[in-house]
PDB file of C-alpha atoms in Angstrom:
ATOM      1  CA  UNK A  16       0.000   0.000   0.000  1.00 61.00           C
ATOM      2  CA  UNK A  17       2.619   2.341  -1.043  1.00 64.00           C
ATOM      3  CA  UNK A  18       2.652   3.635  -4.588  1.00 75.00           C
ATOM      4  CA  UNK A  19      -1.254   4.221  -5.972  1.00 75.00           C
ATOM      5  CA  UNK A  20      -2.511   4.573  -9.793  1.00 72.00           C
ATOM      6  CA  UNK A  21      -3.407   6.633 -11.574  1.00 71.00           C
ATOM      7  CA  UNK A  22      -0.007   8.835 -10.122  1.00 70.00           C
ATOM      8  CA  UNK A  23       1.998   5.673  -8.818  1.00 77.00           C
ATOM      9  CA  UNK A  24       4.765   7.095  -6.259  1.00 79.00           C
ATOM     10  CA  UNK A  25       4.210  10.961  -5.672  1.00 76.00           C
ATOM     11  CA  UNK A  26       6.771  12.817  -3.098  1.00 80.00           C
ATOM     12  CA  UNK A  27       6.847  16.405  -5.057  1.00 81.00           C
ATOM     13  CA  UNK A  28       8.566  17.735  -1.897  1.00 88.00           C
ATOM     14  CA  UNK A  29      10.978  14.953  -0.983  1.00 87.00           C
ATOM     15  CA  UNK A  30       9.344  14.627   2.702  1.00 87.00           C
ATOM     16  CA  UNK A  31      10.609  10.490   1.752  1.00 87.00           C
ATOM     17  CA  UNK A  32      13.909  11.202   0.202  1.00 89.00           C
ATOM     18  CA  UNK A  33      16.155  10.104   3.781  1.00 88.00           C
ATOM     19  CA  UNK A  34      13.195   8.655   5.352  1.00 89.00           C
ATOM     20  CA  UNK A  35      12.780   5.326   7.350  1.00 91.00           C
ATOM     21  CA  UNK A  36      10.363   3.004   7.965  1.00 90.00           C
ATOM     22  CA  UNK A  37       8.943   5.216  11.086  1.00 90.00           C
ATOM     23  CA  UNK A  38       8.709   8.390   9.433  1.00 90.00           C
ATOM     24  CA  UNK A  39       6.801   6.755   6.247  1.00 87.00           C
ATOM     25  CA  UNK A  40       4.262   5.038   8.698  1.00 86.00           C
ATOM     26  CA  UNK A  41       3.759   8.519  10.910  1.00 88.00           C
ATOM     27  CA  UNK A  42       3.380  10.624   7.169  1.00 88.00           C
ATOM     28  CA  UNK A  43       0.959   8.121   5.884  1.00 86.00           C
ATOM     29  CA  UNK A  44      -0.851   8.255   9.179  1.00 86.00           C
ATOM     30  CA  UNK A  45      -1.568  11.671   8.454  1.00 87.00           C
ATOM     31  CA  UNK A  46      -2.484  11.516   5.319  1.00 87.00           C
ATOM     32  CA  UNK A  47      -5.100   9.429   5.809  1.00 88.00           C
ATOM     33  CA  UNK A  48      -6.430  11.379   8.792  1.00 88.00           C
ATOM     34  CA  UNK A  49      -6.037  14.639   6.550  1.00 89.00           C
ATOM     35  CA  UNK A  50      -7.883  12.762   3.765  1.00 89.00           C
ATOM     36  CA  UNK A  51     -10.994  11.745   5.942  1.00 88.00           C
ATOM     37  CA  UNK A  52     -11.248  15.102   7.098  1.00 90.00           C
ATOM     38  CA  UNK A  53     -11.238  16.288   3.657  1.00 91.00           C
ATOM     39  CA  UNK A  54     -14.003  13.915   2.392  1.00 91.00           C
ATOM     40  CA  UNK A  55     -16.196  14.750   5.239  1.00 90.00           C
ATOM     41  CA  UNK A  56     -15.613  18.608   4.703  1.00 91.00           C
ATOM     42  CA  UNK A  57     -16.690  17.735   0.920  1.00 93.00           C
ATOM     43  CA  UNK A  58     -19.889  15.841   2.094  1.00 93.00           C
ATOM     44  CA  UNK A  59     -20.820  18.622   4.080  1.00 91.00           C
ATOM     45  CA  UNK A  60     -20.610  21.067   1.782  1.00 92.00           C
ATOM     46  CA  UNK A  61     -22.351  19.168  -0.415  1.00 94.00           C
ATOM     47  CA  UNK A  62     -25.271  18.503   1.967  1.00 94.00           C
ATOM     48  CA  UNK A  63     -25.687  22.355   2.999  1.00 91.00           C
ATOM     49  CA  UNK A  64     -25.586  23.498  -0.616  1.00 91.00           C
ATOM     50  CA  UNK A  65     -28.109  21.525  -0.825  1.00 93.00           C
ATOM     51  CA  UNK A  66     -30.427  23.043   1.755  1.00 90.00           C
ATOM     52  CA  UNK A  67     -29.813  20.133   3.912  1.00 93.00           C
ATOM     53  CA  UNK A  68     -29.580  20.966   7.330  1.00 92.00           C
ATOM     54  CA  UNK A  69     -29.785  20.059  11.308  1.00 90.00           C
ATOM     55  CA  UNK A  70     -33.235  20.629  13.065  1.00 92.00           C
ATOM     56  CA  UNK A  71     -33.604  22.968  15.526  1.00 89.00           C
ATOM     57  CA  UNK A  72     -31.482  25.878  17.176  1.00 88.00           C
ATOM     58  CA  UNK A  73     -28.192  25.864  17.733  1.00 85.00           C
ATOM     59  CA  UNK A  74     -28.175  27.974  20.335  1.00 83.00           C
ATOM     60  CA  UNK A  75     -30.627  29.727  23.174  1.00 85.00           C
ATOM     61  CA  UNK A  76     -31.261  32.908  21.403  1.00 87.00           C
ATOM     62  CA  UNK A  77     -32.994  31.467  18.809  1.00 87.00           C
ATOM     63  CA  UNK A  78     -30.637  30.840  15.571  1.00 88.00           C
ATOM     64  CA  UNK A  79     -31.751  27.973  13.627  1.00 90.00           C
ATOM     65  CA  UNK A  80     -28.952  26.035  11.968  1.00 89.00           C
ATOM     66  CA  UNK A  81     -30.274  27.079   8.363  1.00 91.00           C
ATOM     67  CA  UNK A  82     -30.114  30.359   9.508  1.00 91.00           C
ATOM     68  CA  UNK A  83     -26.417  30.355   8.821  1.00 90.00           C
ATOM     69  CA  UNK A  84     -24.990  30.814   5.553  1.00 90.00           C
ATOM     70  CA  UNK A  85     -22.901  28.066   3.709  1.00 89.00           C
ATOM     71  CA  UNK A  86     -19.518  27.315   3.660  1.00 87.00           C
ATOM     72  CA  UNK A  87     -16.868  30.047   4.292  1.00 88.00           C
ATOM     73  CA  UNK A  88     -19.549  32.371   4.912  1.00 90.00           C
ATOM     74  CA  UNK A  89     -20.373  30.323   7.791  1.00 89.00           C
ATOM     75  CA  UNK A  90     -17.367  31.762   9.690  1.00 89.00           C
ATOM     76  CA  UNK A  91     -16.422  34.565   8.023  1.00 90.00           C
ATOM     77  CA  UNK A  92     -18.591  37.706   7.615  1.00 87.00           C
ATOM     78  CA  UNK A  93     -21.967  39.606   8.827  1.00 89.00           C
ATOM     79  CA  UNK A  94     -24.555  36.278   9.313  1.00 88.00           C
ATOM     80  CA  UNK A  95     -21.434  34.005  10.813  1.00 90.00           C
ATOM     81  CA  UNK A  96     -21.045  31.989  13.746  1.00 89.00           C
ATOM     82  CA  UNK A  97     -20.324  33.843  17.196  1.00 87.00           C
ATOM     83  CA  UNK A  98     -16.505  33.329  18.724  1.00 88.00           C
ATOM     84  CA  UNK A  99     -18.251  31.445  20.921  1.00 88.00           C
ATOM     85  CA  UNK A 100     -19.299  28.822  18.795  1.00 87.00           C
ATOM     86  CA  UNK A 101     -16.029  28.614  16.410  1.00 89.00           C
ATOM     87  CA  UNK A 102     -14.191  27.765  20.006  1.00 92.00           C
ATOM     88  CA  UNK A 103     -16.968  25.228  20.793  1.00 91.00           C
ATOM     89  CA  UNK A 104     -16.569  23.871  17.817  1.00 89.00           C
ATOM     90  CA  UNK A 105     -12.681  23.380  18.281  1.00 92.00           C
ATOM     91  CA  UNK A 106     -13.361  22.037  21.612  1.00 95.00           C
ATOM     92  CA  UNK A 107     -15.053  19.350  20.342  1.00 93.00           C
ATOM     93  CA  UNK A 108     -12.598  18.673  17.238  1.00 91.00           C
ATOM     94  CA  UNK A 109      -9.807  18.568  20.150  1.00 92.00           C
ATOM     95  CA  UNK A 110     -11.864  16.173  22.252  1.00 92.00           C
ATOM     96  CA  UNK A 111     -12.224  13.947  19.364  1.00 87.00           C
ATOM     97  CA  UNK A 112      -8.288  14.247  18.113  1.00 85.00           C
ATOM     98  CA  UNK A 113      -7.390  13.261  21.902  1.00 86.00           C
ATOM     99  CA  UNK A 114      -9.437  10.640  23.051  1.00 82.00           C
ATOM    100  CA  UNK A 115     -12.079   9.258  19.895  1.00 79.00           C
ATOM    101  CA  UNK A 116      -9.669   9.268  16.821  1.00 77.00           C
ATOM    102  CA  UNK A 117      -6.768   7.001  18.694  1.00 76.00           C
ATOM    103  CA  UNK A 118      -6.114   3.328  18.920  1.00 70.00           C
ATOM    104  CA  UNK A 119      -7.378   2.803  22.482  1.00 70.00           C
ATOM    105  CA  UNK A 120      -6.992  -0.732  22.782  1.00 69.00           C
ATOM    106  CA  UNK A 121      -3.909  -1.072  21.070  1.00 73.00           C
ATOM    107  CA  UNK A 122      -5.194  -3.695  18.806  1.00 74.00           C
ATOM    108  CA  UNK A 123      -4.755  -2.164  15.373  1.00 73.00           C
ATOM    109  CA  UNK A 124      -3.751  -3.615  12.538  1.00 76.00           C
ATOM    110  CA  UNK A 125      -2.355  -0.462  10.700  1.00 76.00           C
ATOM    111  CA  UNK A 126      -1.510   3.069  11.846  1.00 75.00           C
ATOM    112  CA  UNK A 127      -5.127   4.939  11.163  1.00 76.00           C
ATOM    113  CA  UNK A 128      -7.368   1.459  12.680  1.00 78.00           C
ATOM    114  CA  UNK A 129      -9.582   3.055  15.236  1.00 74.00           C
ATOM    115  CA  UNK A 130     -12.124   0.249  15.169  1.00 72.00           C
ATOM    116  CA  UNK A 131     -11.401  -0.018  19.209  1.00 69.00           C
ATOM    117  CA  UNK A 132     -13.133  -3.498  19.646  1.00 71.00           C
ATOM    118  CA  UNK A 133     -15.904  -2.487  17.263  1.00 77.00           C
ATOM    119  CA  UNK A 134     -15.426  -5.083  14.254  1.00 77.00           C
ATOM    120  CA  UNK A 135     -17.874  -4.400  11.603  1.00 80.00           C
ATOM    121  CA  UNK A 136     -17.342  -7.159   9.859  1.00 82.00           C
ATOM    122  CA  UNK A 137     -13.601  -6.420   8.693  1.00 80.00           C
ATOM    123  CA  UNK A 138     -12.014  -9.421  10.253  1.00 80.00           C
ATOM    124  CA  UNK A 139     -14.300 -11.421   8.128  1.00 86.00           C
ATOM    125  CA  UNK A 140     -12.628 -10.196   5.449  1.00 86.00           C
ATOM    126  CA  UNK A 141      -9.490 -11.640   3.284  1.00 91.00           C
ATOM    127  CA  UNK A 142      -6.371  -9.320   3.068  1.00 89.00           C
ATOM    128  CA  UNK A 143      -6.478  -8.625  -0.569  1.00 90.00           C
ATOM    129  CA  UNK A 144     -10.252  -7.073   0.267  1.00 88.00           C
ATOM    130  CA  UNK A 145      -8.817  -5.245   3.438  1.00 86.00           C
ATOM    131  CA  UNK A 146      -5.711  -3.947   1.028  1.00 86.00           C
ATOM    132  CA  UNK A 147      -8.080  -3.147  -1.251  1.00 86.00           C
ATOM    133  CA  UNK A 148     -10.631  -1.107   0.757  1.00 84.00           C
ATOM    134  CA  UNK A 149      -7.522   0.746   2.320  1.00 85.00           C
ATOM    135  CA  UNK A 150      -6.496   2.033  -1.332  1.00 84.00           C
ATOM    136  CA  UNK A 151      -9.639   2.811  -2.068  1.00 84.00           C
ATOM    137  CA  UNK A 152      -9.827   5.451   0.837  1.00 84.00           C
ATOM    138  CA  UNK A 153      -6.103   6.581   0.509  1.00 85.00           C
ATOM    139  CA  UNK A 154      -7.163   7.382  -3.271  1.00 83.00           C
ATOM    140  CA  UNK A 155     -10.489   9.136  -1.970  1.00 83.00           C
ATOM    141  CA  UNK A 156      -8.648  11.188   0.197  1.00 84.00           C
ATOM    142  CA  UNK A 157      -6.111  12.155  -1.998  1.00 82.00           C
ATOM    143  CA  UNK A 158      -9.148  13.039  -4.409  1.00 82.00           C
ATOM    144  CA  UNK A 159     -11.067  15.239  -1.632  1.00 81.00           C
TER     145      UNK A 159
END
């Protein structure tokens, strides 16, 4: 799981030209975590521009989540989020960096494995199918 079509090995910036083993693992463990980040940030901005939103308030004065515009808007300008609620927000991201998005139980098969005891059917799986679905998202990250 190294080298992926359609670019095969891409390093514009050398970050792998005097690297070990180590290194490669900790830079690929951050790509992936950068790439799910990115394909979640796509989904939602596909979702909101399409009027899809939360129910409800999202906070006690009143403001409904639609009430906000979409994407930069959203925390940039006149109808934005408060301070507040951007630091909220980052709370929550930090909460989930620290103790949600980690191998708790030590059990992982691969840097990035943050099943934590929760199978869902992957160890039913062969390897080529696991190698497979773990291109798949690599590419899909890369992509988003």
């Amino acid at each position: 799981l190294g080298a992926q079509p359609p670019l095969g090995f891409y390093d514009p910036l050398g970050f792998l030209d005097n690297a070990d083993q180590e290194t490669f693992d900790r830079l690929r463990y951050v790509e992936l975590k950068h790439g799910r980040i990115s394909q979640l940030a796509f989904l939602g901005q596909i979702v909101t521009r399409n009027g899809q939103h939360f129910p409800g308030d999202i906070d006690y004065e009143g403001h409904s989540f639609a009430s906000f515009p979409n994407g930069l808007a959203a925390i940039n300008g006149p109808d934005s989020i408060s301070s507040a609620g951007l630091l909220q927000i980052l709370a929550f991201v930090a909460v989930l960096e620290i103790r949600v998005m980690t191998d708790v139980t030590g059990e992982s098969e691969f840097r990035g494995d943050f099943r934590n005891g929760f199978d869902f059917g992957w160890n039913k799986q062969t390897e080529e199918w696991k190698l497979q679905k773990r291109a798949v998202e690599l590419n899909q990250g890369r992509a988003a």
